Tab-separated table of C-alpha atoms in Angstrom:
chain	number	residue	atom	x	y	z
A	1169	THR	CA	4.496	-6.154	-6.477
A	1170	GLY	CA	5.300	-2.806	-5.356
A	1171	ILE	CA	3.974	0.906	-4.160
A	1172	GLY	CA	4.879	2.831	-6.856
A	1173	GLY	CA	3.009	6.439	-7.446
A	1174	GLY	CA	3.114	9.208	-9.484
A	1175	LEU	CA	2.391	13.126	-9.425
A	1176	LEU	CA	-0.200	14.916	-12.029
A	1177	ILE	CA	-0.296	18.620	-11.857
A	1178	ASP	CA	-2.643	19.659	-14.507
A	1179	GLY	CA	-2.855	16.383	-16.221
A	1180	ARG	CA	0.808	15.933	-16.712
A	1181	LEU	CA	2.841	13.364	-15.549
A	1182	ARG	CA	5.487	15.233	-13.525
A	1183	ARG	CA	8.601	13.641	-12.863
A	1184	GLY	CA	11.231	15.536	-10.707
A	1185	ALA	CA	14.439	16.017	-10.962
A	1186	HIS	CA	15.829	12.721	-10.611
A	1187	GLY	CA	12.516	10.571	-12.307
A	1188	LEU	CA	11.440	10.142	-8.792
A	1189	ALA	CA	8.540	12.753	-8.000
A	1190	GLY	CA	5.300	10.927	-6.474
A	1191	GLU	CA	7.552	7.363	-5.618
A	1192	VAL	CA	5.625	6.816	-2.728
A	1193	GLY	CA	6.819	3.290	-2.110
A	1194	HIS	CA	10.366	4.523	-1.038
A	1195	VAL	CA	9.966	6.799	1.615
A	1196	VAL	CA	10.980	5.236	4.499
A	1197	LEU	CA	9.171	5.318	7.152
A	1198	ASP	CA	11.129	3.729	10.342
A	1199	PRO	CA	15.227	3.186	9.128
A	1200	THR	CA	15.462	0.435	11.352
A	1201	GLY	CA	11.882	-1.609	9.426
A	1202	PRO	CA	12.042	-4.537	7.288
A	1203	GLU	CA	14.384	-4.097	4.418
A	1204	CYS	CA	13.740	-2.782	0.849
A	1205	THR	CA	14.016	-3.889	-2.361
A	1206	CYS	CA	15.583	-0.326	-3.218
A	1207	GLY	CA	18.151	-1.102	-0.482
A	1208	ASN	CA	17.060	0.694	2.452
A	1209	ARG	CA	15.012	-0.088	5.394
A	1210	GLY	CA	11.405	0.500	6.077
A	1211	CYS	CA	9.746	2.175	2.806
A	1212	VAL	CA	6.290	2.101	2.674
A	1213	GLU	CA	6.783	-0.137	0.641
A	1214	SER	CA	8.634	-2.677	2.993
A	1215	PHE	CA	5.349	-2.347	5.150
A	1216	ALA	CA	2.167	-2.546	2.818
A	1217	SER	CA	3.372	-3.957	-0.824
A	1218	GLY	CA	0.763	-7.315	-1.388
A	1219	PRO	CA	4.246	-9.622	-0.564
A	1220	SER	CA	4.838	-7.458	2.304
A	1221	ILE	CA	1.776	-8.549	3.915
A	1222	ALA	CA	2.298	-11.878	3.340
A	1223	ARG	CA	5.851	-11.835	4.686
A	1224	GLU	CA	4.325	-10.304	7.674
A	1225	ALA	CA	1.760	-12.739	8.335
A	1226	LEU	CA	4.367	-15.628	7.809
A	1227	PHE	CA	6.306	-14.099	10.717
A	1228	ALA	CA	2.931	-13.643	12.439
A	1229	LEU	CA	1.563	-17.401	12.192
A	1230	GLU	CA	5.753	-18.386	13.154
A	1231	ARG	CA	5.557	-16.285	16.704
A	1232	SER	CA	1.599	-17.519	17.590
A	1233	PRO	CA	1.692	-20.988	16.769
A	1234	ALA	CA	-2.013	-21.664	18.286
A	1235	ARG	CA	-3.145	-18.368	16.105
A	1236	GLY	CA	-4.245	-17.643	12.273
A	1237	SER	CA	-6.212	-20.211	11.582
A	1238	LYS	CA	-7.995	-19.383	8.980
A	1239	LEU	CA	-4.825	-17.719	6.745
A	1240	ARG	CA	-3.061	-21.218	7.996
A	1241	GLU	CA	-5.875	-22.809	6.124
A	1242	LEU	CA	-5.612	-21.000	2.829
A	1243	ALA	CA	-2.049	-21.545	3.163
A	1244	ALA	CA	-1.955	-25.173	3.677
A	1245	GLY	CA	-2.158	-26.193	0.216
A	1246	ARG	CA	-0.111	-23.946	-1.569
A	1247	GLY	CA	3.117	-23.263	0.565
A	1248	ARG	CA	3.192	-19.863	1.159
A	1249	VAL	CA	0.440	-16.897	2.478
A	1250	THR	CA	-0.088	-14.600	-0.148
A	1251	GLY	CA	-1.490	-11.223	0.370
A	1252	VAL	CA	-5.217	-12.503	-1.339
A	1253	ASP	CA	-4.878	-14.753	1.765
A	1254	VAL	CA	-3.955	-12.581	4.132
A	1255	PHE	CA	-7.227	-10.233	3.298
A	1256	ALA	CA	-9.787	-13.358	2.635
A	1257	ALA	CA	-8.508	-14.525	6.360
A	1258	ALA	CA	-9.128	-11.406	8.080
A	1259	ALA	CA	-12.968	-11.138	5.929
A	1260	ALA	CA	-13.953	-14.719	7.415
A	1261	GLY	CA	-12.878	-13.885	10.755
A	1262	ASP	CA	-9.023	-14.523	11.272
A	1263	ASP	CA	-8.296	-12.418	14.145
A	1264	LEU	CA	-4.522	-12.803	13.486
A	1265	ALA	CA	-4.883	-11.883	9.817
A	1266	ALA	CA	-7.028	-8.975	10.899
A	1267	GLU	CA	-4.056	-7.828	12.943
A	1268	VAL	CA	-1.384	-7.875	10.580
A	1269	LEU	CA	-3.677	-5.928	8.009
A	1270	ASP	CA	-4.194	-3.558	10.491
A	1271	ARG	CA	-0.909	-2.969	11.039
A	1272	GLU	CA	0.508	-3.101	7.474
A	1273	ILE	CA	-2.643	-0.879	6.083
A	1274	THR	CA	-1.715	2.123	9.653
A	1275	TRP	CA	1.478	1.831	7.635
A	1276	LEU	CA	0.526	2.518	4.150
A	1277	GLY	CA	-1.897	5.706	5.867
A	1278	ILE	CA	0.914	7.198	7.191
A	1279	GLY	CA	3.125	7.123	4.087
A	1280	ILE	CA	0.386	8.568	2.523
A	1281	ALA	CA	-0.411	11.185	4.467
A	1282	GLY	CA	2.903	12.489	4.335
A	1283	ALA	CA	2.756	12.395	0.496
A	1284	VAL	CA	-0.448	14.598	1.319
A	1285	LYS	CA	1.139	17.058	3.112
A	1286	LEU	CA	3.739	17.294	1.079
A	1287	VAL	CA	2.302	18.024	-2.144
A	1288	ASP	CA	-1.348	18.877	-1.353
A	1289	PRO	CA	-3.317	16.705	-3.763
A	1290	GLU	CA	-6.458	16.978	-4.809
A	1291	ILE	CA	-7.160	13.377	-4.516
A	1292	VAL	CA	-5.061	10.243	-3.734
A	1293	VAL	CA	-5.977	7.111	-6.232
A	1294	ILE	CA	-4.898	3.382	-5.035
A	1295	GLY	CA	-4.685	0.551	-8.060
A	1296	GLY	CA	-3.042	-3.317	-8.204
A	1297	GLY	CA	-3.723	-6.014	-6.029
A	1298	VAL	CA	-3.779	-4.908	-2.654
A	1299	SER	CA	-6.782	-2.568	-3.854
A	1300	LYS	CA	-8.915	-4.704	-4.942
A	1301	ALA	CA	-10.024	-5.849	-1.251
A	1302	GLY	CA	-12.439	-3.051	-1.578
A	1303	ASP	CA	-13.611	-1.365	1.575
A	1304	GLN	CA	-12.054	-3.882	3.551
A	1305	PHE	CA	-8.687	-2.163	2.535
A	1306	PHE	CA	-10.012	1.854	1.809
A	1307	ARG	CA	-12.328	1.865	5.113
A	1308	PRO	CA	-8.739	1.321	7.454
A	1309	LEU	CA	-6.776	2.721	4.638
A	1310	THR	CA	-9.009	6.305	4.769
A	1311	ALA	CA	-9.026	6.568	8.573
A	1312	ALA	CA	-4.869	5.423	8.888
A	1313	VAL	CA	-4.528	8.503	6.670
A	1314	ASP	CA	-7.448	10.942	8.068
A	1315	ALA	CA	-5.559	9.832	11.377
A	1316	HIS	CA	-2.309	11.677	10.049
A	1317	VAL	CA	-2.843	14.046	7.136
A	1318	ALA	CA	-3.358	16.684	9.984
A	1319	PRO	CA	-3.111	20.411	10.323
A	1320	LEU	CA	-5.637	18.916	6.826
A	1321	GLU	CA	-8.451	18.444	7.889
A	1322	ALA	CA	-9.971	14.550	7.794
A	1323	GLY	CA	-11.537	13.188	4.568
A	1324	MET	CA	-10.540	17.002	2.753
A	1325	VAL	CA	-8.431	14.283	-0.012
A	1326	PRO	CA	-10.295	11.502	-0.826
A	1327	VAL	CA	-8.327	8.353	-1.015
A	1328	VAL	CA	-10.251	6.185	-3.889
A	1329	PRO	CA	-9.707	2.984	-5.679
A	1330	GLY	CA	-8.613	3.253	-9.396
A	1331	GLN	CA	-11.156	2.984	-12.223
A	1332	LEU	CA	-8.597	1.530	-14.600
A	1333	THR	CA	-7.460	-2.457	-14.969
A	1334	ASP	CA	-4.877	-4.420	-14.249
A	1335	ASP	CA	-3.409	-2.585	-17.688
A	1336	ALA	CA	-3.364	0.970	-16.263
A	1337	ASN	CA	0.471	0.767	-16.276
A	1338	LEU	CA	0.399	0.279	-19.895
A	1339	PHE	CA	-1.907	2.665	-20.435
A	1340	GLY	CA	0.581	5.047	-17.953
A	1341	ALA	CA	3.150	4.438	-19.824
A	1342	ALA	CA	1.350	5.151	-23.102
A	1343	ALA	CA	0.260	8.707	-22.117
A	1344	VAL	CA	3.676	9.597	-21.119
A	1345	ALA	CA	5.082	8.342	-24.579
A	1346	GLU	CA	2.408	10.733	-25.750
A	1347	GLN	CA	3.332	13.502	-23.672
A	1348	GLU	CA	7.211	13.386	-24.157
A	1349	SER	CA	6.687	13.248	-27.841
A	1350	GLY	CA	4.419	16.296	-27.954
């Protein structure tokens, strides 16, 4: 439902002085952007989470009633649009859905590029629902990160899908508990 983050250094989760280390989802990209669940405006999460992608698609459909036929078709039965619908419509050739994804994935890429420049990681691993779109998500995301990561060279920090299942958060919680007890 959002964008979280974690920072692993030497195999250990680093939380920072206030528990926010690696929390890329609430880095502000545009203070005039959409309201975020944290109370700020224009956070990475407010642009690029699954619910944010769906919200932006709805706004696009309202602004362009003659466009987005595949997206409208997918959402008609439920009366709502999901992030999955936007990816499916774009894959089926819906240009409005593709434009929404391009814009939202670019915002995510800018946020990740900022984090990369701040901590210079070896790799960026992305999980969660949006990552299930595979190449349709990772190709433009990698391009957006590479376009904004200078002074590093494009491709120096790979952006890859996570290997864990939807239960990755449970694995993470167990690892943190073990780390803190030992």
